[in-house]
Tab-separated table of C-alpha atoms in Angstrom:
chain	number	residue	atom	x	y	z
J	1	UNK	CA	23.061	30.407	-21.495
J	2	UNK	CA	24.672	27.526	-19.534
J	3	UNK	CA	28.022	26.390	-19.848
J	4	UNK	CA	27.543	22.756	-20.230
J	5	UNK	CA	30.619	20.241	-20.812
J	6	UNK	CA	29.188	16.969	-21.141
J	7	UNK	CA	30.254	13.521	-22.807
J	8	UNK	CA	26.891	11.816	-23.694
J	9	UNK	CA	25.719	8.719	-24.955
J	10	UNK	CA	22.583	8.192	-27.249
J	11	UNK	CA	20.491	4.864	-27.425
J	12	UNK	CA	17.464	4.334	-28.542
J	13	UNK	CA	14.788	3.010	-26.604
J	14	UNK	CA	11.652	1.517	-27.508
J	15	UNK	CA	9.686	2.768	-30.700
J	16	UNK	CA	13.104	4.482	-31.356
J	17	UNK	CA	12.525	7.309	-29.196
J	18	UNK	CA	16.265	8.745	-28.074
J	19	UNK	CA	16.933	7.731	-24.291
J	20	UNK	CA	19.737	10.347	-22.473
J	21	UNK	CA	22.186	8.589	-20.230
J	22	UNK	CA	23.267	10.738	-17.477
J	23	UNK	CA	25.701	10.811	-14.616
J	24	UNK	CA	25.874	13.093	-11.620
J	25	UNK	CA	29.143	14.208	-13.233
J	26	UNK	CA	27.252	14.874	-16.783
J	27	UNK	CA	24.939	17.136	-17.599
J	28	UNK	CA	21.824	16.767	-20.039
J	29	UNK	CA	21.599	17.924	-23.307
J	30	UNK	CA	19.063	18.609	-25.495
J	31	UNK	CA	19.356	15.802	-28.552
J	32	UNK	CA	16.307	16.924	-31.240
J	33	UNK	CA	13.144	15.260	-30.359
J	34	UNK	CA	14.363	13.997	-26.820
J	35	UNK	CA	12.055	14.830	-23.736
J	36	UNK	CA	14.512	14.743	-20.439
J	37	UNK	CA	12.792	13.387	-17.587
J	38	UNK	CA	13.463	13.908	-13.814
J	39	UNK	CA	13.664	10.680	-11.962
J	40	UNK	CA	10.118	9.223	-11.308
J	41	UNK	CA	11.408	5.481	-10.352
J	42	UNK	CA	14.386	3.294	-9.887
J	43	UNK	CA	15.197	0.072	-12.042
J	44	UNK	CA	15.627	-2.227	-9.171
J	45	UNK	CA	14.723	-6.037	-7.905
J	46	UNK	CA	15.236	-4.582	-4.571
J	47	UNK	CA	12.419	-4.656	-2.518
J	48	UNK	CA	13.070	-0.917	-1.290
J	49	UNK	CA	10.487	2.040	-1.737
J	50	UNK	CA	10.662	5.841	-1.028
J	51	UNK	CA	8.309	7.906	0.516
J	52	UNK	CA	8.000	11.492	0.275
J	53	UNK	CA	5.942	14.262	1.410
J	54	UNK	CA	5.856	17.800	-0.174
J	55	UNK	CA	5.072	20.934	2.075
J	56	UNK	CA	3.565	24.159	1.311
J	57	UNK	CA	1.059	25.207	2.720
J	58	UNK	CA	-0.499	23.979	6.603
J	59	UNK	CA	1.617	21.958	9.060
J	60	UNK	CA	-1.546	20.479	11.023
J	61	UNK	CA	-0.983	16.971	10.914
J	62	UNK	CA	3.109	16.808	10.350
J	63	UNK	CA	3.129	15.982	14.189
J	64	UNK	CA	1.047	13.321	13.331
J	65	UNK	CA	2.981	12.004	10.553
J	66	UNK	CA	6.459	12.296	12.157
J	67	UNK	CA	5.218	10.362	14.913
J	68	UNK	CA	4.070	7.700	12.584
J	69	UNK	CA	7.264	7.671	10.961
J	70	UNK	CA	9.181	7.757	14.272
J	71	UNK	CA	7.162	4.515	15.686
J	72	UNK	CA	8.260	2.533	12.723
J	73	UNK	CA	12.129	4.076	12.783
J	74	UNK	CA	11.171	5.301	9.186
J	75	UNK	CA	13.036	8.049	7.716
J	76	UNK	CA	11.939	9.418	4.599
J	77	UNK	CA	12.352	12.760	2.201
J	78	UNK	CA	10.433	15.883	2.891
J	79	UNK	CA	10.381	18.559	-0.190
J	80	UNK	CA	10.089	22.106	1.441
J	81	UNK	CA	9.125	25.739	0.159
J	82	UNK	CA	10.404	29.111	1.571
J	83	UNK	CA	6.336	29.983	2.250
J	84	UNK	CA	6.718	26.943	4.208
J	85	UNK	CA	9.559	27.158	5.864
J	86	UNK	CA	8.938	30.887	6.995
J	87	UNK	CA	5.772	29.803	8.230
J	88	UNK	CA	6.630	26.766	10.544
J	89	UNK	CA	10.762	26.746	10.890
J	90	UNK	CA	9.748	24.915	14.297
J	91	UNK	CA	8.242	22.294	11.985
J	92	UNK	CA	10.944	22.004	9.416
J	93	UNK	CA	13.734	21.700	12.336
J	94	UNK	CA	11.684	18.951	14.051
J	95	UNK	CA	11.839	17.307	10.843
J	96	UNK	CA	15.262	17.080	10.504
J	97	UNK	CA	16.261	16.696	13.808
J	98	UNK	CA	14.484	13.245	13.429
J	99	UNK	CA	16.886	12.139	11.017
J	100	UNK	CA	14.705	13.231	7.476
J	101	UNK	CA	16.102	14.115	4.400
J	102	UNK	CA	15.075	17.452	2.870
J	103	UNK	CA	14.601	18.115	-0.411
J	104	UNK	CA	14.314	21.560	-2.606
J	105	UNK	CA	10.471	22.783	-3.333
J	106	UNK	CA	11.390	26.122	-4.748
J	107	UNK	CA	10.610	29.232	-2.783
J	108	UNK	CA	7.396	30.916	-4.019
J	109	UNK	CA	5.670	27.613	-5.732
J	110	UNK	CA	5.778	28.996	-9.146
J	111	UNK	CA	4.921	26.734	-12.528
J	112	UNK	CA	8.352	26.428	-13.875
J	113	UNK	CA	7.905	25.684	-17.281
J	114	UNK	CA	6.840	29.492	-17.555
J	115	UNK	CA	10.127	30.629	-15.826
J	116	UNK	CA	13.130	32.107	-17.375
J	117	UNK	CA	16.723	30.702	-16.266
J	118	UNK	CA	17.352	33.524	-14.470
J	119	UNK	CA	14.207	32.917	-12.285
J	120	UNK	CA	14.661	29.402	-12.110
J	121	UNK	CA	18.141	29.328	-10.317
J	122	UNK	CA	16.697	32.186	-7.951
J	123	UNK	CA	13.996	29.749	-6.806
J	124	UNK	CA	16.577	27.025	-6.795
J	125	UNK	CA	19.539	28.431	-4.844
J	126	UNK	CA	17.272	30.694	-2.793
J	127	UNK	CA	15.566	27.517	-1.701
J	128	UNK	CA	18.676	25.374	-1.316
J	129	UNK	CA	20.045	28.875	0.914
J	130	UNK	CA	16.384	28.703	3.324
J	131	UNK	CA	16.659	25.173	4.045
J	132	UNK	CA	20.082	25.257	5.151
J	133	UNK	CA	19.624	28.111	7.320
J	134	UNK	CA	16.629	27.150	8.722
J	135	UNK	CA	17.832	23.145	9.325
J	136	UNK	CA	21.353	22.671	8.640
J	137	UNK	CA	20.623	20.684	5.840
J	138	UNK	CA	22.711	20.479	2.893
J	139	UNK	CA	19.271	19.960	-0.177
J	140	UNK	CA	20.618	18.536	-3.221
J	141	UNK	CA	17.464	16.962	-4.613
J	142	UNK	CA	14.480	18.839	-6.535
J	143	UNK	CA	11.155	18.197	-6.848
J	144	UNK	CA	9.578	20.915	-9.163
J	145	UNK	CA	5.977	22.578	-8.177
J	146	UNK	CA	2.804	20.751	-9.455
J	147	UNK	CA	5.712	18.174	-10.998
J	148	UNK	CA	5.771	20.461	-14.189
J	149	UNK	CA	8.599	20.657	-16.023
J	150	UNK	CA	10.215	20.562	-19.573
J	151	UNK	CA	13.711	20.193	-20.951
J	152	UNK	CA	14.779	23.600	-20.093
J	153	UNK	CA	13.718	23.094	-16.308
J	154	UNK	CA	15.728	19.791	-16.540
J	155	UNK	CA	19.318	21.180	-17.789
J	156	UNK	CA	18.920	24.079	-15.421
J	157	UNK	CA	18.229	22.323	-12.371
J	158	UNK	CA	21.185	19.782	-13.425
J	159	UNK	CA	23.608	22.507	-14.753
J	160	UNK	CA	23.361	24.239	-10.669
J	161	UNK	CA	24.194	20.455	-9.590
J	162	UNK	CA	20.599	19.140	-8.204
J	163	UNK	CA	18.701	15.914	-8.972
J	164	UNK	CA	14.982	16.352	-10.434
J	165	UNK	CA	12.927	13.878	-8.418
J	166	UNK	CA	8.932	13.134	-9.637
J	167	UNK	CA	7.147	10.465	-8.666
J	168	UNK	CA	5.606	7.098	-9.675
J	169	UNK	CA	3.021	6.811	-7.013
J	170	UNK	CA	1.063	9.596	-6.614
J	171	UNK	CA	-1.238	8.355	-3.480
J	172	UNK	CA	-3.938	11.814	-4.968
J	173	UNK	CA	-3.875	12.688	-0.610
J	174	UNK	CA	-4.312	16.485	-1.420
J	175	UNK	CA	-7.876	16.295	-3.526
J	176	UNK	CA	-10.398	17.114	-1.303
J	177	UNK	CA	-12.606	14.079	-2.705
J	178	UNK	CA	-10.200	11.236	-2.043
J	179	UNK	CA	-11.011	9.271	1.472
J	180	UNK	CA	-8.647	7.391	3.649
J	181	UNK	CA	-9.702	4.278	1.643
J	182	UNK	CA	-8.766	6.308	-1.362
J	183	UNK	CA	-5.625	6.932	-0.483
J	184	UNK	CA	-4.499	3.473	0.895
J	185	UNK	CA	-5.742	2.013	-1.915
J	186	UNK	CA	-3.923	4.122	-4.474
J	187	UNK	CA	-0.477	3.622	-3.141
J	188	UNK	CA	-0.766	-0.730	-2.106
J	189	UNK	CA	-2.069	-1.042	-5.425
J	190	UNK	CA	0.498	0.465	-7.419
J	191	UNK	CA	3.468	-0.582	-5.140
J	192	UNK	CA	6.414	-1.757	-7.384
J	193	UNK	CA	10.310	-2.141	-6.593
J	194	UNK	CA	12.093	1.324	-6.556
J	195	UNK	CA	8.990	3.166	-6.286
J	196	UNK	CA	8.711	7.179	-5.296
J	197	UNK	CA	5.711	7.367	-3.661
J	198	UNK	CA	4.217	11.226	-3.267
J	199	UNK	CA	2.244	12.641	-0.209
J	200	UNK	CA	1.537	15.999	1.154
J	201	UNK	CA	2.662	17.044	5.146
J	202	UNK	CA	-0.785	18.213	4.996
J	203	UNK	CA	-3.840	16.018	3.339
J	204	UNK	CA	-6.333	16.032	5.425
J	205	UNK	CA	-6.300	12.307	5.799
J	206	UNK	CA	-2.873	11.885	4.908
J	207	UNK	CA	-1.623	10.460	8.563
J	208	UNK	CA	-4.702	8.645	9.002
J	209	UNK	CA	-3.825	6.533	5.822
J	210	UNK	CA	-0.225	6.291	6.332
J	211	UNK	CA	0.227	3.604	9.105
J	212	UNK	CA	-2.160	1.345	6.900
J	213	UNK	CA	0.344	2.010	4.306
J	214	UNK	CA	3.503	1.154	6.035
J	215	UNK	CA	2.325	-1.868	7.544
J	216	UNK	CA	1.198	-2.950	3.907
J	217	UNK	CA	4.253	-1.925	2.197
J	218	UNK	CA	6.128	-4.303	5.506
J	219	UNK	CA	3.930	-7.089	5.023
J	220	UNK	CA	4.789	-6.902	1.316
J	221	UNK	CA	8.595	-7.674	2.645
J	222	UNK	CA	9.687	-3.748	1.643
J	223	UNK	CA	11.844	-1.533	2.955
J	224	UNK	CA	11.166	2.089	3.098
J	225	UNK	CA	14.050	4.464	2.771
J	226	UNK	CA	15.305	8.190	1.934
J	227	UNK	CA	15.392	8.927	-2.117
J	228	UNK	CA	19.152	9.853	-1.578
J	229	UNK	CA	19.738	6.387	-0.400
J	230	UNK	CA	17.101	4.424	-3.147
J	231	UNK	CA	18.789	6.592	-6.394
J	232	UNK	CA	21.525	5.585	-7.721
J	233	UNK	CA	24.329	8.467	-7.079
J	234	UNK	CA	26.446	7.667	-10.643
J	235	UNK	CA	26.854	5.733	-13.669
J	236	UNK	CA	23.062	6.090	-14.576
J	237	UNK	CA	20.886	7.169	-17.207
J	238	UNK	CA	17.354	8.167	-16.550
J	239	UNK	CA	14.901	6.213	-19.477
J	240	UNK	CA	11.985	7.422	-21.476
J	241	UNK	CA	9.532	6.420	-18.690
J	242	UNK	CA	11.568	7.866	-16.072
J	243	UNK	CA	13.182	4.995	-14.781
J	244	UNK	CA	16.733	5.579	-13.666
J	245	UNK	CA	19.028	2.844	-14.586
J	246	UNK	CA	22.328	1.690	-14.069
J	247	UNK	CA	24.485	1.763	-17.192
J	248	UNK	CA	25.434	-1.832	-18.171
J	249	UNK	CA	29.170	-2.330	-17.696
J	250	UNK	CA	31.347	-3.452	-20.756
């Protein structure tokens, strides 16, 4: 079991489901009937958006992408796997070295919600250990396989000192039926303030979409930025829908 020394403070939110507050100094707990949540969203008026891209499997159109992303001086958050990384380091160095943020995928790609705690920190730290060697990157946020997880997966991730990270735009680029069209039209429709929107280094029309996208998500007056720099780093709690928020100051 974890160690966990934590001050925490209950509310309730609306139809008087319990809403954890959390800091990156306190940990979650499990309060009866509670459901922790990674972060899927900021609370923000800010026009300012994240985009992130989750790799596995295939690096045939990164090039592609990173150029994109390079042409617009856009840096976003790309969520790596040890299959991955042993397959293309190349790939995951020419990432970083153009300024991305890397985030923690886990190593084989499990479901996590049928992991022990044991397992879970090996995929973690064995993860966090890859990336660093591979890039020189320091990973401290998580974004679990398949985005499964439950309140175990939560505390454990938190209790080794990562941030869960889902998503509130899921632009669907992966399924095999989904066009370019598709995809556009799934993240311009559903762009909101403080949004995480979710792509895959590898959909097949992935890059094709994406420069529609950005020039959208421009012409909407947005700015598109790392999920390190769109989170909030303390002082937060994370609601029932996901939403991180700030704490309201007394």
């Amino acid at each position: 079991m974890f160690l966990i020394t934590i001050i925490i403070v209950c509310t309730l939110g609306v139809f008087g489901q319990p809403i954890l507050q959390q800091t990156s100094e306190a940990l979650s707990v499990l309060v009866p009937g509670s459901k922790l949540k990674p972060i899927y969203f900021v609370n923000t008026q800010e026009k300012k958006i994240a985009i992130s891209f989750d790799a596995t499997w295939g690096a045939e159109y990164t090039p592609k992408i990173l150029n994109i992303l390079e042409e617009y001086n856009i840096k976003t958050t790309f969520f790596l796997t040890n299959i991955w990384l042993k397959e293309y380091p190349d790939a995951a160095k020419t990432i970083r070295m153009a300024g991305h943020e890397i985030g923690m995928h886990s190593v084989t790609h499990p479901h996590f919600n049928q992991l022990s705690e044991e397992q879970m920190t090996y995929e973690l730290q064995k993860n966090k250990e890859k990336i660093e060697e591979v890039t020189g990157f320091s990973a401290k946020l998580f974004r679990p396989p398949f985005g499964e997880y439950n309140n175990k997966v939560i505390q454990v991730i938190e209790s080794l000192g990562y941030i869960p990270i889902q998503w509130s735009i899921d632009s669907l680029d992966w399924m095999e039926d989904k066009s370019k069209q598709d995809i556009i039209n799934r993240v311009t429709k559903n762009l909101h303030p403080g949004a995480i929107v979710l792509f895959h280094n590898n959909g097949r029309y992935t890059a094709d979409a994406l420069e529609e996208i950005i020039q959208y998500v421009y012409e909407q007056g947005y700015e598109i930025i790392p999920i390190s720099q769109l989170i909030y780093q303390d002082n937060y709690f994370i609601d029932h829908q996901g939403a991180q928020r700030l704490k309201k100051v007394n």
